[in-house]
């Protein structure tokens, strides 16, 4: 089993920066891809970013390109999401996800492991 635990979500002012972390524990060697999704009230879960652990290839959602950066630590157990130039549209619950497929997926249904989420609120 793999457990994912997110941290770092807080209230931040627009224009500010924030770093989220996702710690993976358990059978992490079976993982190929880890990513972040977010969900605002009344909206569907949206792809934010993902990284393939073997070669650190990355994908980003269009709304965060150039502002957010996903990275993995050298132990391949913690994924971080550096978020810059935050705006109110970035508000939501941010979920860490993991998958055992080599291909980097950008839809939530393709991920079978999820964390509990961490709230990010960007004030105007």
Tab-separated table of C-alpha atoms in Angstrom:
chain	number	residue	atom	x	y	z
A	1	UNK	CA	0.000	0.000	0.000
A	2	UNK	CA	1.019	3.593	-0.607
A	3	UNK	CA	-0.027	6.528	1.516
A	4	UNK	CA	0.090	10.134	0.335
A	5	UNK	CA	0.042	13.026	2.780
A	6	UNK	CA	-0.130	16.626	1.624
A	7	UNK	CA	0.973	19.670	3.580
A	8	UNK	CA	1.586	23.367	3.100
A	9	UNK	CA	-1.839	24.722	2.294
A	10	UNK	CA	-2.566	28.097	3.885
A	11	UNK	CA	-4.179	31.454	3.284
A	12	UNK	CA	-1.996	33.650	1.081
A	13	UNK	CA	-2.424	37.015	-0.581
A	14	UNK	CA	-2.722	37.382	-4.324
A	15	UNK	CA	0.664	37.718	-5.949
A	16	UNK	CA	2.299	35.634	-3.270
A	17	UNK	CA	3.993	32.251	-3.357
A	18	UNK	CA	3.402	28.946	-1.659
A	19	UNK	CA	5.043	25.526	-1.621
A	20	UNK	CA	3.044	22.346	-1.173
A	21	UNK	CA	4.545	18.990	-0.273
A	22	UNK	CA	3.322	15.447	-0.737
A	23	UNK	CA	5.043	12.718	1.216
A	24	UNK	CA	4.643	9.199	-0.082
A	25	UNK	CA	5.155	6.203	2.172
A	26	UNK	CA	4.774	2.475	1.805
A	27	UNK	CA	5.484	0.690	-1.457
A	28	UNK	CA	6.713	3.800	-3.246
A	29	UNK	CA	9.015	1.869	-5.560
A	30	UNK	CA	5.918	0.743	-7.450
A	31	UNK	CA	5.062	4.303	-8.411
A	32	UNK	CA	5.863	5.875	-11.760
A	33	UNK	CA	4.069	9.197	-11.714
A	34	UNK	CA	2.992	11.665	-9.059
A	35	UNK	CA	0.907	14.721	-9.582
A	36	UNK	CA	-1.253	17.482	-8.214
A	37	UNK	CA	-4.884	18.253	-8.850
A	38	UNK	CA	-7.077	20.931	-7.367
A	39	UNK	CA	-10.770	21.355	-6.828
A	40	UNK	CA	-12.650	24.565	-6.203
A	41	UNK	CA	-16.167	24.544	-4.726
A	42	UNK	CA	-18.722	23.516	-7.316
A	43	UNK	CA	-16.084	22.653	-9.909
A	44	UNK	CA	-14.539	19.476	-11.207
A	45	UNK	CA	-11.126	18.312	-10.120
A	46	UNK	CA	-8.557	20.048	-12.317
A	47	UNK	CA	-5.133	18.821	-13.360
A	48	UNK	CA	-2.317	21.037	-12.088
A	49	UNK	CA	0.980	19.252	-12.656
A	50	UNK	CA	2.610	15.831	-12.742
A	51	UNK	CA	6.085	14.378	-12.781
A	52	UNK	CA	7.401	11.004	-13.863
A	53	UNK	CA	9.730	9.737	-11.173
A	54	UNK	CA	12.156	7.864	-13.442
A	55	UNK	CA	13.216	10.771	-15.661
A	56	UNK	CA	11.520	13.770	-13.993
A	57	UNK	CA	9.601	14.563	-17.131
A	58	UNK	CA	6.781	16.980	-16.262
A	59	UNK	CA	3.391	18.131	-17.481
A	60	UNK	CA	1.437	21.227	-16.440
A	61	UNK	CA	-2.101	22.413	-16.734
A	62	UNK	CA	-2.518	25.427	-19.012
A	63	UNK	CA	-3.669	27.691	-16.192
A	64	UNK	CA	-0.479	27.199	-14.170
A	65	UNK	CA	2.222	27.008	-16.833
A	66	UNK	CA	5.027	29.440	-16.106
A	67	UNK	CA	3.864	29.979	-12.523
A	68	UNK	CA	3.985	26.547	-10.882
A	69	UNK	CA	6.861	24.077	-10.723
A	70	UNK	CA	6.654	20.440	-9.694
A	71	UNK	CA	9.711	18.615	-8.403
A	72	UNK	CA	10.696	15.362	-6.699
A	73	UNK	CA	13.315	14.890	-4.012
A	74	UNK	CA	16.318	12.619	-4.562
A	75	UNK	CA	14.717	9.852	-2.531
A	76	UNK	CA	11.692	9.919	-4.835
A	77	UNK	CA	9.400	10.039	-1.819
A	78	UNK	CA	8.351	13.682	-1.623
A	79	UNK	CA	6.851	15.731	-4.412
A	80	UNK	CA	6.696	19.484	-4.090
A	81	UNK	CA	4.668	22.072	-5.912
A	82	UNK	CA	6.109	25.574	-5.949
A	83	UNK	CA	3.356	28.055	-6.725
A	84	UNK	CA	4.188	31.648	-7.669
A	85	UNK	CA	2.127	34.645	-8.724
A	86	UNK	CA	-0.949	33.208	-7.049
A	87	UNK	CA	-4.374	34.608	-7.816
A	88	UNK	CA	-7.894	33.944	-6.601
A	89	UNK	CA	-8.423	31.374	-9.365
A	90	UNK	CA	-5.831	29.201	-7.646
A	91	UNK	CA	-8.018	28.783	-4.571
A	92	UNK	CA	-9.115	25.238	-3.868
A	93	UNK	CA	-8.273	21.959	-2.234
A	94	UNK	CA	-5.045	20.600	-3.659
A	95	UNK	CA	-4.748	16.840	-3.900
A	96	UNK	CA	-1.660	14.749	-4.405
A	97	UNK	CA	-2.089	11.750	-6.679
A	98	UNK	CA	0.066	8.849	-7.753
A	99	UNK	CA	-0.063	6.242	-10.441
A	100	UNK	CA	1.800	3.122	-11.478
A	101	UNK	CA	1.585	3.842	-15.198
A	102	UNK	CA	4.615	5.083	-17.146
A	103	UNK	CA	2.569	7.574	-19.158
A	104	UNK	CA	1.912	10.908	-17.478
A	105	UNK	CA	-1.843	11.224	-17.206
A	106	UNK	CA	-3.642	14.544	-16.872
A	107	UNK	CA	-7.109	13.339	-15.910
A	108	UNK	CA	-8.132	12.440	-12.403
A	109	UNK	CA	-9.735	9.121	-13.342
A	110	UNK	CA	-6.369	7.776	-14.436
A	111	UNK	CA	-4.879	8.075	-10.956
A	112	UNK	CA	-5.670	5.395	-8.422
A	113	UNK	CA	-3.895	6.761	-5.339
A	114	UNK	CA	-4.926	9.978	-3.624
A	115	UNK	CA	-4.101	12.033	-0.584
A	116	UNK	CA	-6.646	13.753	1.643
A	117	UNK	CA	-5.987	17.213	0.241
A	118	UNK	CA	-4.759	20.518	1.596
A	119	UNK	CA	-6.647	23.813	1.370
A	120	UNK	CA	-5.114	26.740	-0.472
A	121	UNK	CA	-6.920	30.057	-0.242
A	122	UNK	CA	-5.727	33.098	-2.162
A	123	UNK	CA	-7.174	36.372	-0.924
A	124	UNK	CA	-7.623	39.292	-3.337
